[in-house]
Coordinates of C-alpha atoms and ligand atoms in Angstrom, one line a residue:
M1 CA 1.2 -26.4 -10.0
E2 CA 4.4 -24.7 -10.7
L3 CA 7.7 -25.5 -9.0
L4 CA 10.2 -22.6 -8.7
I5 CA 13.7 -24.0 -8.1
G6 CA 16.6 -22.0 -6.8
Q7 CA 18.2 -20.9 -3.6
V8 CA 15.4 -20.1 -1.1
I9 CA 15.3 -17.7 1.9
R10 CA 12.5 -17.8 4.4
F11 CA 12.0 -17.3 8.2
E12 CA 10.8 -19.5 11.0
G13 CA 11.2 -16.9 13.7
D14 CA 12.2 -13.3 14.2
P15 CA 15.9 -12.7 13.6
M16 CA 15.7 -9.4 15.4
A17 CA 15.0 -11.3 18.6
E18 CA 16.5 -14.7 17.9
G19 CA 19.4 -13.9 15.6
P20 CA 20.2 -15.2 12.2
A21 CA 19.2 -18.8 13.1
A22 CA 15.6 -17.7 12.7
A23 CA 16.3 -17.6 8.9
R24 CA 16.2 -20.7 6.8
H25 CA 18.3 -21.0 3.6
L26 CA 18.1 -23.8 1.1
A27 CA 20.9 -23.9 -1.4
R28 CA 18.9 -26.0 -3.8
G29 CA 15.3 -25.4 -2.7
A30 CA 11.9 -25.2 -4.3
V31 CA 8.6 -23.4 -3.8
A32 CA 5.5 -25.1 -5.1
V33 CA 2.9 -22.5 -6.2
E34 CA -0.8 -23.4 -6.9
N35 CA -3.9 -21.2 -7.2
G36 CA -1.9 -18.1 -6.3
K37 CA -0.6 -19.5 -3.0
V38 CA 2.5 -21.3 -1.8
A39 CA 1.6 -25.0 -1.6
A40 CA 4.9 -26.3 -0.3
V41 CA 8.5 -25.2 0.3
G42 CA 11.5 -27.5 0.8
E43 CA 14.4 -29.3 -0.9
A44 CA 14.2 -29.2 -4.7
E45 CA 14.6 -32.9 -5.2
A46 CA 12.1 -33.8 -2.6
L47 CA 9.4 -31.5 -4.0
R48 CA 10.1 -32.7 -7.5
A49 CA 9.6 -36.2 -6.4
A50 CA 6.4 -35.3 -4.5
H51 CA 4.9 -33.4 -7.5
P52 CA 6.0 -35.1 -10.6
G53 CA 3.4 -33.4 -12.7
A54 CA 4.3 -29.9 -11.7
R55 CA 5.7 -27.4 -14.3
V56 CA 9.3 -26.6 -13.3
T57 CA 10.9 -23.2 -13.6
D58 CA 14.6 -23.6 -12.7
L59 CA 16.1 -20.3 -11.6
G60 CA 19.6 -21.7 -11.1
R61 CA 21.4 -19.9 -8.2
Q62 CA 18.9 -17.1 -8.1
L63 CA 17.5 -16.5 -4.6
I64 CA 13.7 -17.0 -4.2
S65 CA 12.3 -14.8 -1.5
A66 CA 9.0 -13.2 -0.4
G67 CA 8.6 -10.0 -2.3
F68 CA 9.7 -6.8 -0.5
I69 CA 7.2 -4.8 1.4
D70 CA 7.6 -1.0 1.7
A71 CA 5.9 0.0 5.0
H72 CA 5.8 3.8 4.3
V73 CA 5.9 5.5 0.9
H74 CA 4.3 8.5 -0.8
Y75 CA 3.5 7.4 -4.4
P76 CA 2.5 11.0 -5.4
Q77 CA 6.1 12.1 -4.7
T78 CA 7.6 9.8 -7.4
Q79 CA 8.4 12.6 -9.7
M80 CA 10.1 14.8 -7.1
I81 CA 12.5 12.1 -5.8
A82 CA 16.1 13.6 -5.2
S83 CA 15.1 17.2 -4.8
W84 CA 18.1 19.0 -3.4
G85 CA 19.2 20.7 -0.3
K86 CA 16.2 21.3 2.1
R87 CA 15.3 20.0 5.5
L88 CA 11.8 18.7 6.3
I89 CA 9.6 21.8 6.6
D90 CA 11.3 23.7 3.7
W91 CA 11.3 20.5 1.7
L92 CA 7.6 20.0 2.2
N93 CA 6.8 23.6 1.2
S94 CA 9.3 23.9 -1.7
Y95 CA 8.9 20.5 -3.4
T96 CA 6.2 18.3 -1.8
F97 CA 3.2 20.4 -1.7
P98 CA 3.5 21.9 -5.2
T99 CA 4.0 18.3 -6.5
E100 CA 0.9 17.0 -4.6
T101 CA -1.3 19.8 -5.9
G102 CA -1.1 18.2 -9.4
F103 CA -3.1 15.2 -8.2
A104 CA -6.3 17.3 -8.5
D105 CA -6.2 16.0 -12.1
P106 CA -7.4 12.4 -12.1
R107 CA -5.5 11.6 -15.3
H108 CA -2.2 12.8 -13.8
A109 CA -2.9 10.7 -10.7
A110 CA -3.5 7.6 -12.9
D111 CA -0.3 8.2 -14.9
V112 CA 1.8 8.6 -11.7
A113 CA 0.2 5.5 -10.1
S114 CA 1.0 3.4 -13.1
L115 CA 4.6 4.7 -13.2
Y116 CA 4.9 4.1 -9.4
F117 CA 3.7 0.5 -9.6
D118 CA 6.0 -0.2 -12.5
L119 CA 8.9 1.1 -10.5
A120 CA 7.9 -0.7 -7.3
L121 CA 7.6 -4.1 -9.1
S122 CA 10.8 -3.6 -11.0
H123 CA 12.5 -3.2 -7.7
G124 CA 10.9 -6.3 -6.3
T125 CA 8.4 -4.5 -4.0
T126 CA 5.1 -6.4 -4.2
S127 CA 3.2 -4.7 -1.3
M128 CA 3.4 -1.2 0.2
C129 CA 1.5 1.2 2.4
S130 CA 1.3 4.6 0.6
Y131 CA 0.1 8.0 1.4
C132 CA -1.9 9.4 -1.4
T133 CA -2.8 13.2 -1.6
I134 CA -5.8 15.1 -0.3
H135 CA -7.7 14.4 -3.6
P136 CA -9.9 11.3 -3.6
A137 CA -8.9 10.7 -7.2
S138 CA -5.4 10.1 -6.0
V139 CA -6.7 7.3 -3.8
D140 CA -8.9 5.8 -6.6
A141 CA -6.0 5.9 -9.0
Y142 CA -3.7 4.1 -6.6
F143 CA -6.2 1.3 -5.7
E144 CA -7.4 0.9 -9.3
E145 CA -3.9 0.4 -10.5
A146 CA -3.0 -2.0 -7.7
R147 CA -6.3 -3.9 -8.3
A148 CA -5.6 -4.3 -12.0
R149 CA -2.2 -5.8 -11.1
G150 CA -3.7 -8.1 -8.4
M151 CA -1.5 -6.7 -5.7
R152 CA -2.0 -6.6 -1.9
V153 CA -1.6 -2.9 -1.1
L154 CA -2.5 -0.4 1.6
G155 CA -3.1 3.3 1.4
G156 CA -5.2 6.3 2.2
R157 CA -6.1 9.9 1.6
T158 CA -3.7 12.3 3.2
C159 CA -5.6 14.8 5.4
M160 CA -4.5 18.4 6.1
D161 CA -6.6 21.3 7.2
R162 CA -3.9 23.8 8.1
N163 CA -0.3 24.8 7.3
A164 CA -0.6 23.7 3.7
P165 CA -1.3 25.8 0.6
D166 CA -4.6 26.5 -1.1
G167 CA -5.8 23.5 -2.9
L168 CA -4.3 21.1 -0.5
R169 CA -6.4 21.8 2.6
D170 CA -9.7 20.2 3.6
T171 CA -11.6 20.6 6.8
A172 CA -12.3 18.3 9.7
Q173 CA -15.6 17.4 8.2
T174 CA -14.5 16.8 4.6
A175 CA -11.5 14.8 5.8
Y176 CA -13.9 12.6 7.7
D177 CA -16.5 12.4 5.0
E178 CA -14.1 11.7 2.1
S179 CA -11.9 9.3 4.1
A180 CA -15.1 7.4 5.1
A181 CA -16.3 7.2 1.5
L182 CA -13.0 6.0 0.2
L183 CA -12.8 3.5 3.1
S184 CA -16.1 2.0 2.2
R185 CA -15.2 1.9 -1.5
W186 CA -11.8 0.2 -1.1
H187 CA -11.3 -1.4 2.3
G188 CA -11.3 -5.2 2.0
R189 CA -12.0 -5.2 -1.7
D190 CA -9.8 -7.9 -3.4
R191 CA -6.4 -7.5 -1.7
L192 CA -6.7 -3.8 -0.8
G193 CA -6.8 -2.1 2.6
Y194 CA -7.7 1.5 3.4
V195 CA -5.5 3.3 5.8
I196 CA -6.7 6.4 7.8
T197 CA -4.1 9.0 7.1
P198 CA -3.6 12.3 8.9
R199 CA -0.3 13.6 7.4
F200 CA 1.1 14.8 10.7
S201 CA 0.1 17.0 13.6
P202 CA 1.4 20.3 12.2
T203 CA -1.0 20.0 9.2
S204 CA -4.1 19.0 11.2
T205 CA -6.1 21.0 13.6
P206 CA -7.2 19.3 16.8
E207 CA -10.7 19.1 15.3
Q208 CA -9.4 17.2 12.3
L209 CA -7.4 14.8 14.4
R210 CA -10.5 14.2 16.6
A211 CA -12.6 13.5 13.5
L212 CA -10.1 11.0 12.1
G213 CA -9.8 9.4 15.6
A214 CA -13.6 9.0 15.5
L215 CA -13.4 7.4 12.1
W216 CA -10.8 5.0 13.3
A217 CA -12.9 4.1 16.3
E218 CA -15.7 3.2 13.9
H219 CA -13.3 1.1 11.8
P220 CA -10.8 -0.3 14.2
D221 CA -9.6 -3.0 11.8
C222 CA -8.2 -0.4 9.5
L223 CA -4.6 0.8 9.9
M224 CA -3.9 4.4 10.7
Q225 CA -0.6 6.0 9.5
T226 CA 1.1 9.2 10.2
H227 CA 4.5 10.8 10.8
L228 CA 6.1 11.1 14.3
S229 CA 9.2 12.9 15.6
E230 CA 11.1 13.0 12.3
Q231 CA 13.1 16.2 12.8
V232 CA 14.0 18.3 15.8
D233 CA 12.5 21.5 14.3
E234 CA 9.3 19.7 13.5
I235 CA 9.0 18.6 17.2
A236 CA 9.5 22.2 18.3
W237 CA 6.8 23.3 15.9
V238 CA 4.4 20.6 17.3
K239 CA 5.1 21.8 20.8
G240 CA 4.1 25.3 19.8
L241 CA 1.0 24.2 18.0
F242 CA -0.2 21.9 20.9
P243 CA 1.1 23.6 24.0
E244 CA -1.0 21.3 26.3
A245 CA 0.5 18.1 24.8
R246 CA 2.9 16.1 26.9
D247 CA 5.0 15.2 23.8
Y248 CA 4.5 14.7 20.1
L249 CA 2.8 11.3 20.5
D250 CA 0.3 12.9 22.8
T251 CA -1.0 15.0 19.9
Y252 CA -2.2 11.8 18.4
E253 CA -3.1 10.0 21.7
A254 CA -5.3 12.8 22.9
F255 CA -7.5 12.5 19.8
G256 CA -7.9 8.7 19.5
L257 CA -5.0 8.3 17.0
L258 CA -2.8 6.0 19.1
G259 CA -3.5 2.2 18.8
E260 CA -2.3 -1.2 17.9
N261 CA -3.2 -0.7 14.2
G262 CA -1.2 2.6 14.1
V263 CA 1.9 2.8 12.0
Y264 CA 4.1 5.8 12.9
G265 CA 6.7 6.9 10.3
H266 CA 10.3 7.8 11.3
A267 CA 10.0 8.0 15.2
I268 CA 13.6 9.1 15.5
H269 CA 13.6 11.5 18.4
L270 CA 11.3 9.8 20.9
E271 CA 11.0 10.6 24.6
P272 CA 10.9 7.8 27.1
R273 CA 7.1 8.2 27.7
E274 CA 6.4 7.9 23.9
I275 CA 8.3 4.6 23.7
V276 CA 6.5 3.2 26.7
R277 CA 3.1 4.2 25.3
L278 CA 3.8 2.9 21.8
K279 CA 4.8 -0.4 23.3
E280 CA 1.8 -0.5 25.7
V281 CA -0.6 -0.2 22.9
G282 CA 1.3 -2.4 20.5
A283 CA 1.8 0.2 17.8
A284 CA 4.3 -0.2 14.9
L285 CA 7.1 2.0 13.5
A286 CA 8.2 2.5 9.9
H287 CA 12.0 3.0 9.6
C288 CA 12.9 5.1 6.6
P289 CA 16.7 5.2 6.5
T290 CA 17.4 6.7 3.0
S291 CA 14.9 9.5 3.9
N292 CA 16.4 10.1 7.3
T293 CA 19.9 10.7 5.9
F294 CA 18.6 12.5 2.7
I295 CA 16.5 15.0 4.6
G296 CA 19.0 15.1 7.4
S297 CA 16.5 13.9 10.1
G298 CA 18.6 11.7 12.4
L299 CA 19.6 8.1 13.2
F300 CA 16.7 5.8 14.1
D301 CA 17.4 3.6 17.1
M302 CA 16.7 0.2 15.7
A303 CA 18.3 -1.7 18.6
G304 CA 16.5 0.4 21.2
M305 CA 13.1 0.1 19.5
T306 CA 13.3 -3.7 18.9
A307 CA 14.6 -4.2 22.4
A308 CA 11.6 -2.2 23.7
G309 CA 9.4 -4.8 21.9
L310 CA 8.1 -2.5 19.1
R311 CA 7.2 -3.9 15.7
V312 CA 9.4 -2.1 13.1
G313 CA 8.9 -2.2 9.3
L314 CA 11.4 -1.0 6.7
A315 CA 10.3 1.8 4.3
T316 CA 11.6 3.9 1.4
D317 CA 9.5 7.0 2.2
T318 CA 10.0 8.1 -1.4
G319 CA 10.2 11.0 -2.4
G320 CA 11.8 11.9 0.9
G321 CA 13.7 8.7 0.5
S322 CA 16.2 8.6 -2.3
S323 CA 15.5 5.2 -3.7
F324 CA 12.6 2.9 -4.7
S325 CA 14.9 -0.1 -4.0
M326 CA 14.4 -2.0 -0.7
L327 CA 17.9 -3.4 -1.3
R328 CA 19.3 0.2 -1.2
T329 CA 17.0 0.8 1.8
M330 CA 18.4 -2.2 3.6
A331 CA 21.9 -0.8 2.9
A332 CA 21.0 2.5 4.4
A333 CA 19.5 0.7 7.5
Y334 CA 22.7 -1.1 7.9
E335 CA 24.7 2.2 7.7
V336 CA 22.4 4.0 10.1
A337 CA 22.7 1.0 12.5
Q338 CA 26.5 1.1 12.1
L339 CA 26.6 4.7 13.1
R340 CA 24.7 3.6 16.2
H341 CA 27.2 0.8 16.8
H342 CA 24.6 -2.0 16.5
P343 CA 25.2 -3.5 13.0
L344 CA 22.3 -5.4 11.5
H345 CA 23.0 -9.0 10.2
P346 CA 21.9 -9.7 6.6
A347 CA 19.2 -12.0 7.9
Q348 CA 17.8 -9.1 10.0
L349 CA 17.9 -6.7 7.1
W350 CA 16.1 -9.2 4.8
W351 CA 13.6 -9.9 7.5
L352 CA 12.9 -6.2 8.0
A353 CA 12.2 -5.7 4.3
T354 CA 9.8 -8.7 4.1
Q355 CA 8.3 -10.1 7.3
G356 CA 9.1 -7.2 9.5
S357 CA 7.2 -4.8 7.2
A358 CA 4.4 -7.3 6.9
R359 CA 4.1 -7.5 10.7
A360 CA 4.2 -3.7 11.0
L361 CA 1.3 -3.6 8.5
K362 CA -0.5 -6.6 9.9
I363 CA -0.5 -8.4 6.6
D364 CA 2.0 -11.1 7.8
T365 CA -0.6 -13.9 7.7
F366 CA -0.8 -13.3 3.9
V367 CA 2.6 -12.1 2.6
G368 CA 6.2 -11.4 3.7
N369 CA 7.4 -15.0 4.0
I370 CA 7.4 -18.3 2.2
A371 CA 5.2 -20.9 3.9
P372 CA 2.4 -23.1 2.9
G373 CA -0.9 -21.2 2.5
M374 CA 0.7 -17.8 2.1
E375 CA 0.1 -15.8 -1.0
A376 CA 2.7 -16.3 -3.7
D377 CA 4.1 -12.8 -3.9
L378 CA 7.7 -13.8 -4.7
I379 CA 10.9 -12.5 -6.2
A380 CA 13.9 -14.1 -7.7
V381 CA 17.1 -12.2 -6.8
D382 CA 20.3 -12.5 -8.9
L383 CA 23.1 -12.5 -6.5
A384 CA 25.7 -11.7 -9.2
S385 CA 23.8 -8.8 -11.0
T386 CA 26.8 -6.7 -11.8
P387 CA 30.4 -7.5 -12.4
L388 CA 31.4 -5.9 -9.1
I389 CA 28.8 -7.8 -7.1
A390 CA 29.6 -11.0 -9.0
Q391 CA 33.3 -10.9 -8.2
R392 CA 32.6 -10.2 -4.6
A393 CA 29.9 -12.9 -4.3
V394 CA 32.2 -15.5 -5.8
R395 CA 34.6 -15.1 -2.9
A396 CA 31.9 -15.7 -0.3
E397 CA 32.3 -18.5 2.2
S398 CA 28.7 -18.6 3.3
F399 CA 25.3 -17.8 2.0
W400 CA 25.2 -14.6 4.1
E401 CA 28.5 -13.5 2.6
E402 CA 27.1 -14.2 -0.8
L403 CA 23.9 -12.2 -0.1
F404 CA 25.5 -9.1 1.6
P405 CA 27.1 -7.5 -1.5
T406 CA 23.7 -7.5 -3.2
I407 CA 22.1 -5.9 -0.1
M408 CA 24.8 -3.2 -0.1
M409 CA 25.3 -2.6 -3.9
G410 CA 22.3 -4.2 -5.6
D411 CA 19.4 -2.4 -7.3
D412 CA 16.7 -3.2 -9.8
R413 CA 19.2 -5.1 -11.9
A414 CA 19.2 -7.7 -9.2
I415 CA 15.5 -8.4 -9.4
A416 CA 15.4 -11.2 -12.0
G417 CA 11.8 -12.3 -11.5
V418 CA 8.6 -11.0 -9.7
W419 CA 5.4 -13.1 -9.1
V420 CA 2.2 -11.5 -7.8
G421 CA -0.4 -14.0 -6.6
G422 CA 1.6 -16.7 -8.3
T423 CA 1.6 -15.0 -11.7
R424 CA 4.9 -13.9 -13.1
Q425 CA 5.0 -10.1 -13.8
R426 CA 8.6 -9.8 -15.1
Ligands
GUN501 N1 6.2 14.7 7.3 C1 5.0 15.2 6.9 N2 4.8 14.9 5.6 C2 5.9 14.3 5.2 C3 6.3 13.8 3.9 O1 5.6 13.8 2.9 N3 7.6 13.2 3.9 C4 8.3 13.1 5.0 N4 9.5 12.5 4.9 N5 8.0 13.6 6.2 C5 6.8 14.2 6.3
ZN502 ZN1 6.5 10.0 4.9

C-alpha cells in the first residue's frame, strides 16, 4: 500500500446542483492506494496510524485530485492545433480534413497517438473520449497506445460518407462493418471502450446515420458521440440537407442516434424541443469552451443546461480547442459563463473537469473522483507553479482562493504528478 499525502479535493455530491459544499477539501489529507485502486481517503494522520506499514509519499502542499477527464477530443488533430482564422466549415475543409487524411498511414497514426498521450498525461488528463479518423488504423493506434499505458479511454472511428474529400469517405455499409469490427476488437478490453462515432449530420447520408443507429441498437452499452449545433451556419446547412427534420437533433433522433449513452459535442444553439428531448432520453453534452471561442461558435448555456437536468462534461475539442490543458479549459468555461452572467465556482469547474466528464461518459463508477474502490487515476497539482501564481496563491484566505489562480493561469507546469491505475507516470 502507498499513502499519498497532501491537500486533497474530492466530491460527495454535485456542486452544479448543490453548490461548493458538495466538494470536500482536506488541508492535510491522504489517499491510500493498493492494487491500482483507492483503498481509503481521509486525514493524513489518521490514515498513517491505520496503515503503519504503508509506503509514504509526502507531496507537501500539492493538491491530490482525480485525474482530469476530457469528454471530447480529436487526437488526430494534435498537429493542427492553433490553425488561424477560419470558422467551422472552412476550418474543417482547410485544416482538419487534410490533416486527417494522413492517418491512412498506420505509422503516422501510431506516432501521433504516442505524442497525444504524452501531451494529455503531462497536462494531467488521465481519461478521454476521442474521435479517431475514418481509418481503422487510427483507432488501433489510439487504443494500442492507451492499453500500453494502462489507461481508461474511450474512442471510435469517425464515419463520413459525404461532404468530405476523397480518401476520407466511406459508405453506409463500410462505416457499419468497420465500426463493428473495431467495436468487437476493442470494446471492454482492459480499460477501453468503443464509441460509435458519426462525425456530424452534414458528413453522413441518412443511410449512414441509419446504419450506425442500427449498430448502436445492437450494442446499446456503447457510447455514441457526435457534434450538435456548434455554429449557426452549420445548423442552416443541416436544415438544407435534411429538409424534413424538425431540428438538428432530429437528424440523429430519426435514425436511432439519440439515447442515454449519447454524448453530443458543443450543443450551443439548441431549440427548446432539442433540450426537452435530450433531457427526456438522459443524453449528455460535452462543453468545449476553448474551441467555441477559438472557432467563433458561441457561448454555451451551462446554467440553462444544468438547470434542465442534462449531464455536462468538460472537453478540450483539440485541435478546434486551443489547449490540451483542462486547467485552461476550466478557465475558458469560467469566462464563457461570465459572459452569460452565471459565474462558475472553482468547485464547479473542478467537478466538471473530473466527475462531470466521468458522468457524461458513464465511467464515473471507475474514475473522476477519489473514493474507496475507485481506480487510482490521480494527479498532484502544484498550486504555486509559477512566480505569478505563487504570489497570488500566498494571499489566498481560503482553499478556493488558493486554487482559483491555478485554474485561471495554470498549465502543464502545475501538474507535479500523475498516477494511472496507481502507478506513477511522471
Ligand atoms: N464538427 C464536425 N467535425 C468537427 C471537428 O472536427 N471539430 C469541431 N470543432 N467541430 C466539428
Ligand atoms: Zn469535436
